[in-house]
PDB file of C-alpha atoms in Angstrom:
ATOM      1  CA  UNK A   1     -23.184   4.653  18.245  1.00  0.00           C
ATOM      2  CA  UNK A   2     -20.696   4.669  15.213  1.00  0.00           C
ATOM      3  CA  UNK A   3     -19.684   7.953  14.458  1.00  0.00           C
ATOM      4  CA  UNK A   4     -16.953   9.398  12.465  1.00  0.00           C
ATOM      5  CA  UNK A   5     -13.663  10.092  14.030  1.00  0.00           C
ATOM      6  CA  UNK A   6      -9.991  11.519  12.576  1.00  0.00           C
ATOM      7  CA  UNK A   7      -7.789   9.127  15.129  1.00  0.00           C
ATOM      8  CA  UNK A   8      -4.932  11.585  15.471  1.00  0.00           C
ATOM      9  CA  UNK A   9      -2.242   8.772  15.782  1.00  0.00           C
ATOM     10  CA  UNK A  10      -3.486   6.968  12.326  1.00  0.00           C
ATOM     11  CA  UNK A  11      -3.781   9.816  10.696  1.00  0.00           C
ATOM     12  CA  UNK A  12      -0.145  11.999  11.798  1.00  0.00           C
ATOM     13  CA  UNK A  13       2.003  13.049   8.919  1.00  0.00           C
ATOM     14  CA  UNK A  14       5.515  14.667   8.827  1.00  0.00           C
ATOM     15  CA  UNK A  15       8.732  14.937   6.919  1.00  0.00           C
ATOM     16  CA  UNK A  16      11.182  13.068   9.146  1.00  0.00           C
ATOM     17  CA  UNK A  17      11.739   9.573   8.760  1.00  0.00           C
ATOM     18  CA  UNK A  18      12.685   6.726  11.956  1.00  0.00           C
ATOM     19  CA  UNK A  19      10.654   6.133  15.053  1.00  0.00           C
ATOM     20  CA  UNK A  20      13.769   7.338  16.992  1.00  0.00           C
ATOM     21  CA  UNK A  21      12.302  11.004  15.543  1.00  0.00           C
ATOM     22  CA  UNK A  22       8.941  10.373  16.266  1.00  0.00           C
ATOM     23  CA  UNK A  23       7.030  12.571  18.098  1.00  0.00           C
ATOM     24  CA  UNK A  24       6.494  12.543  21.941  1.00  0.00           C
ATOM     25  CA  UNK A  25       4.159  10.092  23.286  1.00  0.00           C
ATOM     26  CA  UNK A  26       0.858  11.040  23.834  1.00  0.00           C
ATOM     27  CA  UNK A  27      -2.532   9.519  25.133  1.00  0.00           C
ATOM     28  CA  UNK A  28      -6.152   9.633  23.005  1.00  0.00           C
ATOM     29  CA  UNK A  29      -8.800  10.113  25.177  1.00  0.00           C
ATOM     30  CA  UNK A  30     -11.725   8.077  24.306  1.00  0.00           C
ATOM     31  CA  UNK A  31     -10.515   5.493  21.585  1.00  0.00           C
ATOM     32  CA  UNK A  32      -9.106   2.744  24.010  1.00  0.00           C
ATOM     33  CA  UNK A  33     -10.873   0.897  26.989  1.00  0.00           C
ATOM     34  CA  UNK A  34      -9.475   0.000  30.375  1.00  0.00           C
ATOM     35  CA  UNK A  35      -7.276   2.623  30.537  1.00  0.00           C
ATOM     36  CA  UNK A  36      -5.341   4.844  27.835  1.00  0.00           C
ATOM     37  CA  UNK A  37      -2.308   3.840  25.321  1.00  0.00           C
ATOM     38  CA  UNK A  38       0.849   5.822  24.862  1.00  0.00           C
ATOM     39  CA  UNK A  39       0.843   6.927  21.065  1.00  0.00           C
ATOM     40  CA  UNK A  40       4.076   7.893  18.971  1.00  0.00           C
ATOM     41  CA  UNK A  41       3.582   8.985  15.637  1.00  0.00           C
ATOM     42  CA  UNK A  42       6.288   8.490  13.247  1.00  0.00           C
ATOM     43  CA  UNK A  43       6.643  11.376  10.674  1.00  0.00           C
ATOM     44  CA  UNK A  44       6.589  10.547   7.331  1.00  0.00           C
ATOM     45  CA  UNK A  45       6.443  12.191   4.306  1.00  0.00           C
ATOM     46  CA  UNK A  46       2.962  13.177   2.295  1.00  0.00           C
ATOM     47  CA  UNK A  47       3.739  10.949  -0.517  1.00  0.00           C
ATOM     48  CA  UNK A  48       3.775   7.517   1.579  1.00  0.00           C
ATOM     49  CA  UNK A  49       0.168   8.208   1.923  1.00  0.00           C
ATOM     50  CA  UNK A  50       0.224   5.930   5.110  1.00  0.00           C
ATOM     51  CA  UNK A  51      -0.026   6.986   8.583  1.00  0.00           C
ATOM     52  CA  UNK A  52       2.506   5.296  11.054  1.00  0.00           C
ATOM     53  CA  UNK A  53       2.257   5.045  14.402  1.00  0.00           C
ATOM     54  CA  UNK A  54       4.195   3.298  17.892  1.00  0.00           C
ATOM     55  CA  UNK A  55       1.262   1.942  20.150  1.00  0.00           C
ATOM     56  CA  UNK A  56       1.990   0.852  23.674  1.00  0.00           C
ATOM     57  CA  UNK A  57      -0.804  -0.352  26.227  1.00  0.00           C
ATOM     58  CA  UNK A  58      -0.388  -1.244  29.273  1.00  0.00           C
ATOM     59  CA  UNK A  59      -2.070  -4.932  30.724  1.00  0.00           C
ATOM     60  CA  UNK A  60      -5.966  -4.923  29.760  1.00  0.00           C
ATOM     61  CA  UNK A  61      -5.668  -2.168  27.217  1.00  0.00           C
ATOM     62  CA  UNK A  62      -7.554  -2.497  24.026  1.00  0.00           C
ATOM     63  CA  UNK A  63      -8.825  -0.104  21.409  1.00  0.00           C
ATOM     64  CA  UNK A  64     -12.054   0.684  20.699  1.00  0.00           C
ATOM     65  CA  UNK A  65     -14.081  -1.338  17.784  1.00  0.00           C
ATOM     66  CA  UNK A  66     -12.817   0.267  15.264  1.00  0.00           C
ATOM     67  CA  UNK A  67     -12.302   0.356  11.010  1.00  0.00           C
ATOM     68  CA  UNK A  68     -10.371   2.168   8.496  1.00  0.00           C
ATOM     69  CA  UNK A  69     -11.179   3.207   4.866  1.00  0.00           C
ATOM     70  CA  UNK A  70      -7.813   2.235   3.874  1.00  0.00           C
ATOM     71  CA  UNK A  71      -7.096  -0.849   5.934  1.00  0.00           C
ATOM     72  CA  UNK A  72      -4.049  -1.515   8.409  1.00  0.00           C
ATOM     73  CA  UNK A  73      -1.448  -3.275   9.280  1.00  0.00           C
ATOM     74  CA  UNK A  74      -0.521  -3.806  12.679  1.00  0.00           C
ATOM     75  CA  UNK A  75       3.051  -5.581  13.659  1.00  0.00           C
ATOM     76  CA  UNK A  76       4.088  -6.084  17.282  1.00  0.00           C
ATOM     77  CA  UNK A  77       6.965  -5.448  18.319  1.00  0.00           C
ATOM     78  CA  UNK A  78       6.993  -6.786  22.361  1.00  0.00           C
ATOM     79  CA  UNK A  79       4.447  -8.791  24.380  1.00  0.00           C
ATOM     80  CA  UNK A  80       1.543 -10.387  22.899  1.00  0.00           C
ATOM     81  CA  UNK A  81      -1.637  -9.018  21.242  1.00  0.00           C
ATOM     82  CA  UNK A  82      -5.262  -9.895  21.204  1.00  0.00           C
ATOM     83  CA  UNK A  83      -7.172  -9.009  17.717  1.00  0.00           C
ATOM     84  CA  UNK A  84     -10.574  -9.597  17.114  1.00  0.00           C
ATOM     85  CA  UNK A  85     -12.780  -8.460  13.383  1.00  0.00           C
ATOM     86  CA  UNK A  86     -16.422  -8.017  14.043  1.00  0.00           C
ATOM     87  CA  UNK A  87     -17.996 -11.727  13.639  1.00  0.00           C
ATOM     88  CA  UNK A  88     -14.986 -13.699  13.690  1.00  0.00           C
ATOM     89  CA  UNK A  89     -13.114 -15.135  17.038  1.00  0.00           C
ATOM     90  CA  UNK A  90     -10.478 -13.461  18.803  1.00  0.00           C
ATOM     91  CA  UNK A  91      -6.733 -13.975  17.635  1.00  0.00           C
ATOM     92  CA  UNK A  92      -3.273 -14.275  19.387  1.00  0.00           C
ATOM     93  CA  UNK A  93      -0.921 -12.216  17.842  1.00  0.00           C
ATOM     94  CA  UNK A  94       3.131 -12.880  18.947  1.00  0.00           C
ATOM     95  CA  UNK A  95       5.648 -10.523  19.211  1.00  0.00           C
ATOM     96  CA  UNK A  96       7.492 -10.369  15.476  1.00  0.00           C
ATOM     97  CA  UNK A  97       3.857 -11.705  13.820  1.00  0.00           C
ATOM     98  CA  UNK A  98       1.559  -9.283  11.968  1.00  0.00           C
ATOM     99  CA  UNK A  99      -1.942  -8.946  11.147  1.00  0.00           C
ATOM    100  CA  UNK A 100      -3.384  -7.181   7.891  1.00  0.00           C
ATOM    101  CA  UNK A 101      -7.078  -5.874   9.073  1.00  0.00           C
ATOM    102  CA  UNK A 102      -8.719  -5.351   5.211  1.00  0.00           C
ATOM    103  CA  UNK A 103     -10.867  -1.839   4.940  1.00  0.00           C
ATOM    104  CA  UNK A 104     -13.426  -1.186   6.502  1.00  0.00           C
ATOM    105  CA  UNK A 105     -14.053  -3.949   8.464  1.00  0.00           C
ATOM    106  CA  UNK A 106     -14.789  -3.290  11.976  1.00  0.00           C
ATOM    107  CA  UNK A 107     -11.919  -4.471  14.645  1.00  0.00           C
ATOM    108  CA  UNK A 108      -9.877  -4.250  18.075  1.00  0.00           C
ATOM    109  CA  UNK A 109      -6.418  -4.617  19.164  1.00  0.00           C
ATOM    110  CA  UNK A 110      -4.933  -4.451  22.558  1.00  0.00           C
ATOM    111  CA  UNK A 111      -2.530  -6.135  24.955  1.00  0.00           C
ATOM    112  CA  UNK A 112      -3.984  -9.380  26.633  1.00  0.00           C
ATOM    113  CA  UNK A 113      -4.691  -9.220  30.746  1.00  0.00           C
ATOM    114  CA  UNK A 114      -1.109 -10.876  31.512  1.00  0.00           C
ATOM    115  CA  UNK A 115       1.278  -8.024  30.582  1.00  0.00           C
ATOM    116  CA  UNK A 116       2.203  -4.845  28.117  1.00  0.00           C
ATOM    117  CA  UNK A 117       2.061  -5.022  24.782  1.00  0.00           C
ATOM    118  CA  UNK A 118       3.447  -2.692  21.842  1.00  0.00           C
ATOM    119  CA  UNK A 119       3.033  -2.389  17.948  1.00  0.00           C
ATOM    120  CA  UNK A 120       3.358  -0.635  15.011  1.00  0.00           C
ATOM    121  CA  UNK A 121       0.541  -0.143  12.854  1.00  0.00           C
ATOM    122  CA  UNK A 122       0.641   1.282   9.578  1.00  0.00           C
ATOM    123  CA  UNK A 123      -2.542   2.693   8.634  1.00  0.00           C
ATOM    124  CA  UNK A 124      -2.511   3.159   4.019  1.00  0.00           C
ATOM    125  CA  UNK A 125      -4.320   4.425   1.669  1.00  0.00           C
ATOM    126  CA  UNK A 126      -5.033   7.777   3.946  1.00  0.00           C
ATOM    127  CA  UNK A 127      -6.342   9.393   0.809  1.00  0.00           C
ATOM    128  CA  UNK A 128      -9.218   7.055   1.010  1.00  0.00           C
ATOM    129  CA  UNK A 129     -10.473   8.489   4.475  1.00  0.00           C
ATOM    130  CA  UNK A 130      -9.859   8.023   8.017  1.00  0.00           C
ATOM    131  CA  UNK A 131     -10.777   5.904  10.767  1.00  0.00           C
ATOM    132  CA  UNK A 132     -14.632   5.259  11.812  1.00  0.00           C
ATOM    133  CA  UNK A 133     -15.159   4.667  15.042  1.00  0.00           C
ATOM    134  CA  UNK A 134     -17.582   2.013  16.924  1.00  0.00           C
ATOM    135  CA  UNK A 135     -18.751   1.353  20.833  1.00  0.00           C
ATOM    136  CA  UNK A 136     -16.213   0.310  24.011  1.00  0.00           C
ATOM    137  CA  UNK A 137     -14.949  -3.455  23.583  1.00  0.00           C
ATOM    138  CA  UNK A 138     -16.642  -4.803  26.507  1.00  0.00           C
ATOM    139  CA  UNK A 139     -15.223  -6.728  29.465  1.00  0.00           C
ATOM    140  CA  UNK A 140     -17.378  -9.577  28.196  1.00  0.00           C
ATOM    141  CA  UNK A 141     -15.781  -9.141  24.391  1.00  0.00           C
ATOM    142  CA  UNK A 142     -12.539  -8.406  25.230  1.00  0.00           C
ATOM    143  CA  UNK A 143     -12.469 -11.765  27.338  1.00  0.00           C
ATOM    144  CA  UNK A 144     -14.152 -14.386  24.714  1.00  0.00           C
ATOM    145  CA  UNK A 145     -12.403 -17.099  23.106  1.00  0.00           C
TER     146      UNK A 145
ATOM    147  CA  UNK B   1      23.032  -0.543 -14.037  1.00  0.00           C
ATOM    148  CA  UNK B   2      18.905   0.120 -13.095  1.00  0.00           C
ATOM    149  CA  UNK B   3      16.457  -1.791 -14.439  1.00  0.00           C
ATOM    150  CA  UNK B   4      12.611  -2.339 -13.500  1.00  0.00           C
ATOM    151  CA  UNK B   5      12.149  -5.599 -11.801  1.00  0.00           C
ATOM    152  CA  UNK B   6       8.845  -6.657 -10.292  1.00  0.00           C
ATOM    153  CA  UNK B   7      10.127  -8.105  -6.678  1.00  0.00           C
ATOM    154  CA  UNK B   8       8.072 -11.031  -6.039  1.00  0.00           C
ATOM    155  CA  UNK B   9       8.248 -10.384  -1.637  1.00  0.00           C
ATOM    156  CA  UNK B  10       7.064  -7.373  -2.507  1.00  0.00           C
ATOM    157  CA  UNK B  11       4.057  -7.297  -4.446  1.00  0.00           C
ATOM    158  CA  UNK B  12       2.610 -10.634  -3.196  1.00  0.00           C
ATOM    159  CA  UNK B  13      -1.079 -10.491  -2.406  1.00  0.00           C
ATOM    160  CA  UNK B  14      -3.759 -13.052  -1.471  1.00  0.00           C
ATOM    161  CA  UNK B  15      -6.454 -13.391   0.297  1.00  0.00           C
ATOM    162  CA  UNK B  16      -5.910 -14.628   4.441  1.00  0.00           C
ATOM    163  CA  UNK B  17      -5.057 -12.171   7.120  1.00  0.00           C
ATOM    164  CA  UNK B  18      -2.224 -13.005   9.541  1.00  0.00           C
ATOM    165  CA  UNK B  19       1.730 -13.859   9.253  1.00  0.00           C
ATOM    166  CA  UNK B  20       1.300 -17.323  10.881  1.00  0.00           C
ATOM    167  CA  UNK B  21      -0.796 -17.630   7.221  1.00  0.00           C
ATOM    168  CA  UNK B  22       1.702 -16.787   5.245  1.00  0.00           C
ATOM    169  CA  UNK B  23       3.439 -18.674   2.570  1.00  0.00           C
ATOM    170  CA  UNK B  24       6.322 -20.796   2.879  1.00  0.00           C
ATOM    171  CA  UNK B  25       9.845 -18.774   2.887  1.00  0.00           C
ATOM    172  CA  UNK B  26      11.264 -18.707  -0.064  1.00  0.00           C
ATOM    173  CA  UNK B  27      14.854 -16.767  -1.219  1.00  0.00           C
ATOM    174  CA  UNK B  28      15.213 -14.310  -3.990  1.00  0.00           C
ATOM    175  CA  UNK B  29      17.638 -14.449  -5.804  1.00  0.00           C
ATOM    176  CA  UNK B  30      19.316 -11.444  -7.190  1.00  0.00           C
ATOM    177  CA  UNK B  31      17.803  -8.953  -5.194  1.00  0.00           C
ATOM    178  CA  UNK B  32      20.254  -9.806  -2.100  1.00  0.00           C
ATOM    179  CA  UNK B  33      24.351  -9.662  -1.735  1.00  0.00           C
ATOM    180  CA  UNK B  34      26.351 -11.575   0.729  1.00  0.00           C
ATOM    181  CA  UNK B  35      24.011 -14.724   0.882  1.00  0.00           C
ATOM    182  CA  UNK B  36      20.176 -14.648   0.672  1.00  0.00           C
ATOM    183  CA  UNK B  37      17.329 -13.762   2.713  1.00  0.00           C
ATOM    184  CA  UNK B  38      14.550 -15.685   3.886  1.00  0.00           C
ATOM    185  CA  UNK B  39      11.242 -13.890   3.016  1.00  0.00           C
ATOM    186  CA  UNK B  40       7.803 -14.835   3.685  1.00  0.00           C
ATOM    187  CA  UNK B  41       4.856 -13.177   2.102  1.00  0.00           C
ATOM    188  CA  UNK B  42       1.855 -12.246   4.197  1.00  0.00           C
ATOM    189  CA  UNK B  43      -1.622 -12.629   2.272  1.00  0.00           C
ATOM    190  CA  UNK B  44      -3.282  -9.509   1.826  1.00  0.00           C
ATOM    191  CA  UNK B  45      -6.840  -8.438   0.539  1.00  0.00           C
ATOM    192  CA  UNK B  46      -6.299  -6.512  -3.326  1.00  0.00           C
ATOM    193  CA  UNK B  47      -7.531  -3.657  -1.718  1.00  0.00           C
ATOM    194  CA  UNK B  48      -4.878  -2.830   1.190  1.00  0.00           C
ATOM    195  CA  UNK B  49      -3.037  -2.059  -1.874  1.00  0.00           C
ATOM    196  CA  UNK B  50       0.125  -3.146  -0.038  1.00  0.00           C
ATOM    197  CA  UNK B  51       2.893  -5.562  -0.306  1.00  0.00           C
ATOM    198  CA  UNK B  52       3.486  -7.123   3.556  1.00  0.00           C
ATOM    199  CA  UNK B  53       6.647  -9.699   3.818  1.00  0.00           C
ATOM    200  CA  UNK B  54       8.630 -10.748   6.550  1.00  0.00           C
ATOM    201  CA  UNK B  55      12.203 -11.240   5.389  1.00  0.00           C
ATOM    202  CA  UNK B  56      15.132 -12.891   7.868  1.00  0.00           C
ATOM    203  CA  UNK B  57      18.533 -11.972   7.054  1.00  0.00           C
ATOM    204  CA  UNK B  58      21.353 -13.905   8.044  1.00  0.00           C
ATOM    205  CA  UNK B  59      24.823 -12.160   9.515  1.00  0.00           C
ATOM    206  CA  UNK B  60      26.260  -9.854   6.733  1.00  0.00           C
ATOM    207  CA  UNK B  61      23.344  -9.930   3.926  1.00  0.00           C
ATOM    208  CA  UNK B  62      21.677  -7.084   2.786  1.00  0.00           C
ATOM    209  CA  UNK B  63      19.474  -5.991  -0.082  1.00  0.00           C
ATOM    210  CA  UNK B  64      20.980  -4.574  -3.453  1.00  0.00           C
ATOM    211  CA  UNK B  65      20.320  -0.971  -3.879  1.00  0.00           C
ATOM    212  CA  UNK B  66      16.815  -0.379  -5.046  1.00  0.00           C
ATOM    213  CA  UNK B  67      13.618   1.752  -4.627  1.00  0.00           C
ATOM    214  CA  UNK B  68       9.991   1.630  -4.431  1.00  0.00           C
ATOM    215  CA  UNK B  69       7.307   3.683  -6.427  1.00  0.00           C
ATOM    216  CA  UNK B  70       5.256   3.982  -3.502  1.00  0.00           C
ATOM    217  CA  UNK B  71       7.642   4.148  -0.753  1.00  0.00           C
ATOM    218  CA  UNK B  72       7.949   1.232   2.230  1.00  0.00           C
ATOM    219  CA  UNK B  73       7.498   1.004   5.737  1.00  0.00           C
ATOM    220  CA  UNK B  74      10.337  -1.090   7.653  1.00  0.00           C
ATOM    221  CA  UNK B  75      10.016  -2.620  11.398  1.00  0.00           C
ATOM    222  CA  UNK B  76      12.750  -4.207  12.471  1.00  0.00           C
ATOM    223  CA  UNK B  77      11.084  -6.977  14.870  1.00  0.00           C
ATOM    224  CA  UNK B  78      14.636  -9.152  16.001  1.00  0.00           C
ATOM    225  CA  UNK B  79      18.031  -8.315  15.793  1.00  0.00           C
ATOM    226  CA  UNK B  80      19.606  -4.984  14.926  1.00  0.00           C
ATOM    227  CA  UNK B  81      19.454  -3.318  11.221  1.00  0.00           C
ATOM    228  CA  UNK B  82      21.768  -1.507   8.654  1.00  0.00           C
ATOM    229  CA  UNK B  83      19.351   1.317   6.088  1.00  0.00           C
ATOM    230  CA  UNK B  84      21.108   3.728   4.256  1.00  0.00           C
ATOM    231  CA  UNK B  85      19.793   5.763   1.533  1.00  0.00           C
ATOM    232  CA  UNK B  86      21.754   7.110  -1.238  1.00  0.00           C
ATOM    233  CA  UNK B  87      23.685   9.752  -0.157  1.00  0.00           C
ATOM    234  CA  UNK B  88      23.208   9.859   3.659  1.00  0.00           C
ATOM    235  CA  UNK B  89      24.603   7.858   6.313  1.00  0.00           C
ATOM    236  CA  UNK B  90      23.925   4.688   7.326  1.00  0.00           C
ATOM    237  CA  UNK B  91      21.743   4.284  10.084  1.00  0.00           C
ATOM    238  CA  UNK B  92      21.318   1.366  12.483  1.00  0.00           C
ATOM    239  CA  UNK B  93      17.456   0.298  13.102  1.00  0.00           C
ATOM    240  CA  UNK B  94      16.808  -1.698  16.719  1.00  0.00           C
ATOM    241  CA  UNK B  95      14.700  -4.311  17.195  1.00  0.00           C
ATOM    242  CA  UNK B  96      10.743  -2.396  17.815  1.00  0.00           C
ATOM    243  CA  UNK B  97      11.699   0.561  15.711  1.00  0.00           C
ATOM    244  CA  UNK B  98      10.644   1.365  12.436  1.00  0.00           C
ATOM    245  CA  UNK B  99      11.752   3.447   9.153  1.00  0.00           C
ATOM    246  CA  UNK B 100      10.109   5.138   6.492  1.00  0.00           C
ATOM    247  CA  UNK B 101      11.584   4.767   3.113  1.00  0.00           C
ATOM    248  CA  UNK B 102      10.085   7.975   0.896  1.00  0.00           C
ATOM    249  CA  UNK B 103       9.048   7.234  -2.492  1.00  0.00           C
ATOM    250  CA  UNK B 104      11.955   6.533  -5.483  1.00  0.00           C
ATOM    251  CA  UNK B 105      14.498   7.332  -2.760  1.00  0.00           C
ATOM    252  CA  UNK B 106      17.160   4.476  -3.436  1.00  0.00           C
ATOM    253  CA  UNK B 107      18.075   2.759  -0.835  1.00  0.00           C
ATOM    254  CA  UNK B 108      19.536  -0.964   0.931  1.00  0.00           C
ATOM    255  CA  UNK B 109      18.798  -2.626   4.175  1.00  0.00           C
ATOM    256  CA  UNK B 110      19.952  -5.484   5.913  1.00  0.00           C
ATOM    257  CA  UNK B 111      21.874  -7.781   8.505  1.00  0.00           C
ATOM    258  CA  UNK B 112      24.866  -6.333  10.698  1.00  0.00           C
ATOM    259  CA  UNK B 113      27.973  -8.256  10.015  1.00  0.00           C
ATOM    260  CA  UNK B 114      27.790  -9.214  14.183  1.00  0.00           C
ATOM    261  CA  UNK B 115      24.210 -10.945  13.837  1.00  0.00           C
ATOM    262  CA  UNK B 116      20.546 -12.216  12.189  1.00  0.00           C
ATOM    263  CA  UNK B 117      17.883  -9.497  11.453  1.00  0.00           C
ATOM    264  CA  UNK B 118      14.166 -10.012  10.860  1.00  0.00           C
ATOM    265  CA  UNK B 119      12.149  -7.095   9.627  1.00  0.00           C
ATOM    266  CA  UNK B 120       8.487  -6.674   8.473  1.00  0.00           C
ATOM    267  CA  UNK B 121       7.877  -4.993   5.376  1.00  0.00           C
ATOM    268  CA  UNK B 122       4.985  -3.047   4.599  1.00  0.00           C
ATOM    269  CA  UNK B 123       5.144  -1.898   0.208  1.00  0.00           C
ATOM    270  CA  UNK B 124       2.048   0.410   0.056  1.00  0.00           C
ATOM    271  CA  UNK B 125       1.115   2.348  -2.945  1.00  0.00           C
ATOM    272  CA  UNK B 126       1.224  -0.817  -4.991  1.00  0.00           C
ATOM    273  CA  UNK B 127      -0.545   1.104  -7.757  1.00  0.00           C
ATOM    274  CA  UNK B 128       1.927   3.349  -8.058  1.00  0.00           C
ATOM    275  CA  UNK B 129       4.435   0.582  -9.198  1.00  0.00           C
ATOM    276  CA  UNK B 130       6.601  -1.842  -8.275  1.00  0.00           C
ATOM    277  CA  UNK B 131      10.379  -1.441  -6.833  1.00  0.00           C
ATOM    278  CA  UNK B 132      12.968  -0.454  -9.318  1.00  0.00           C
ATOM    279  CA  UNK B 133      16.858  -2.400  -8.704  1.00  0.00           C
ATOM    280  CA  UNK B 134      20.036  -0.824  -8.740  1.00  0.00           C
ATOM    281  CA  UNK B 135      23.742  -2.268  -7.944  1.00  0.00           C
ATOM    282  CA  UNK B 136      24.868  -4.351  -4.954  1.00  0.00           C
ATOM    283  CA  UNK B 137      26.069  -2.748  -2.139  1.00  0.00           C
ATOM    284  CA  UNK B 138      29.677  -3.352  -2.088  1.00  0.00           C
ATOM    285  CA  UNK B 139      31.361  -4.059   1.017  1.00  0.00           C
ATOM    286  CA  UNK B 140      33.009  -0.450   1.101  1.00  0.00           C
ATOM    287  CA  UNK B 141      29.183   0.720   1.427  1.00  0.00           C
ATOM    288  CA  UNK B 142      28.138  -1.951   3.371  1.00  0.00           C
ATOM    289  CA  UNK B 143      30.840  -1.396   6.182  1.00  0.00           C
ATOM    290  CA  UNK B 144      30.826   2.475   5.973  1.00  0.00           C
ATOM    291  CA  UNK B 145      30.129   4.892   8.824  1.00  0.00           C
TER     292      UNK B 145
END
């Protein structure tokens, strides 16, 4: 089931420079669950070697498991997220707090059930490879402890 | 006036995962004008390659002028920011938006004089080097258009 996948929105890369220039908003079909995401890439120059991206999901919205050869860091901006790394419980993340997921270690992110949630995720290290893409989180995952 | 200084917020890595881990706040001296920040290093696995800090900045405080080898990623995640880099205008940041800082570009960030600002921090291309200081940013800059 895990395949290899270039995530458009972790991988976009321009020459502009603030999220207030970032690209439209735009859905990825097939890499959340329980709906789609909005997506607004933030263009950046080659040389940062990071992808940068504005994530919004609506209530119940999560990513599919997921890793990246490079590692990410996710920071959220509004609402509250719910992180989980293959193995390991399920994590609360507040609006203002971040979360460093290391490479390649397989993960999800979404908003919780209760309401929207939005971050910014910086994906680095983009010369070491994209993202790698797992199975849907499952109702049963994505509501553990 | 530029010299090479390794900026401890900057390069700090460790070994947890999440910014309620993160080590106590601690000021820095020198590398701020108008007061001091607060800034709290987030743990980080060797190979994200990335410096991750959360830094509060009371009213009026910014950084001195300085740049990074490997660029940085700034989200602004309360309050309202100041950015300028050398030779543009200043631009105001709002709380959920970001800004990409290319590599060696000199540049400050901080406070407005009207309020506190907390921003995240993300310092990737560590192995490209560390951040390299400049001058403060006199009031005249501080308060330009």
């Amino acid at each position: 089931m895990i395949g290899t996948l270039s995530v458009v929105f972790l991988l976009g890369r321009a020459s502009a420079q603030t999220s207030r220039d970032s690209t439209k908003s735009t859905a990825v079909g097939g890499f959340f669950t329980g709906g789609n995401a909005s997506v607004s890439r933030i263009p950046v120059v080659p040389e940062i070697n990071c992808g940068v991206a504005k994530v919004s999901f609506p209530p119940g919205v999560r990513t599919i498991w997921h890793s990246h050869a490079g590692g990410q860091i996710i920071v959220v901006v509004s609402g509250t997220a719910w992180y989980q790394e293959k193995g390991k419980p399920k994590q609360v993340i507040k609006q203002g707090e971040s979360v460093v997921c290391p490479p390649n270690v397989m993960h999800w992110h979404g908003a919780t059930p209760d309401g929207p949630m939005t971050h910014m995720v910086v994906t680095p290290n983009m010369d070491k490879g994209g993202a790698t893409t797992g199975p849907a989180v499952t109702e049963k995952e994505y509501k553990s402890l």
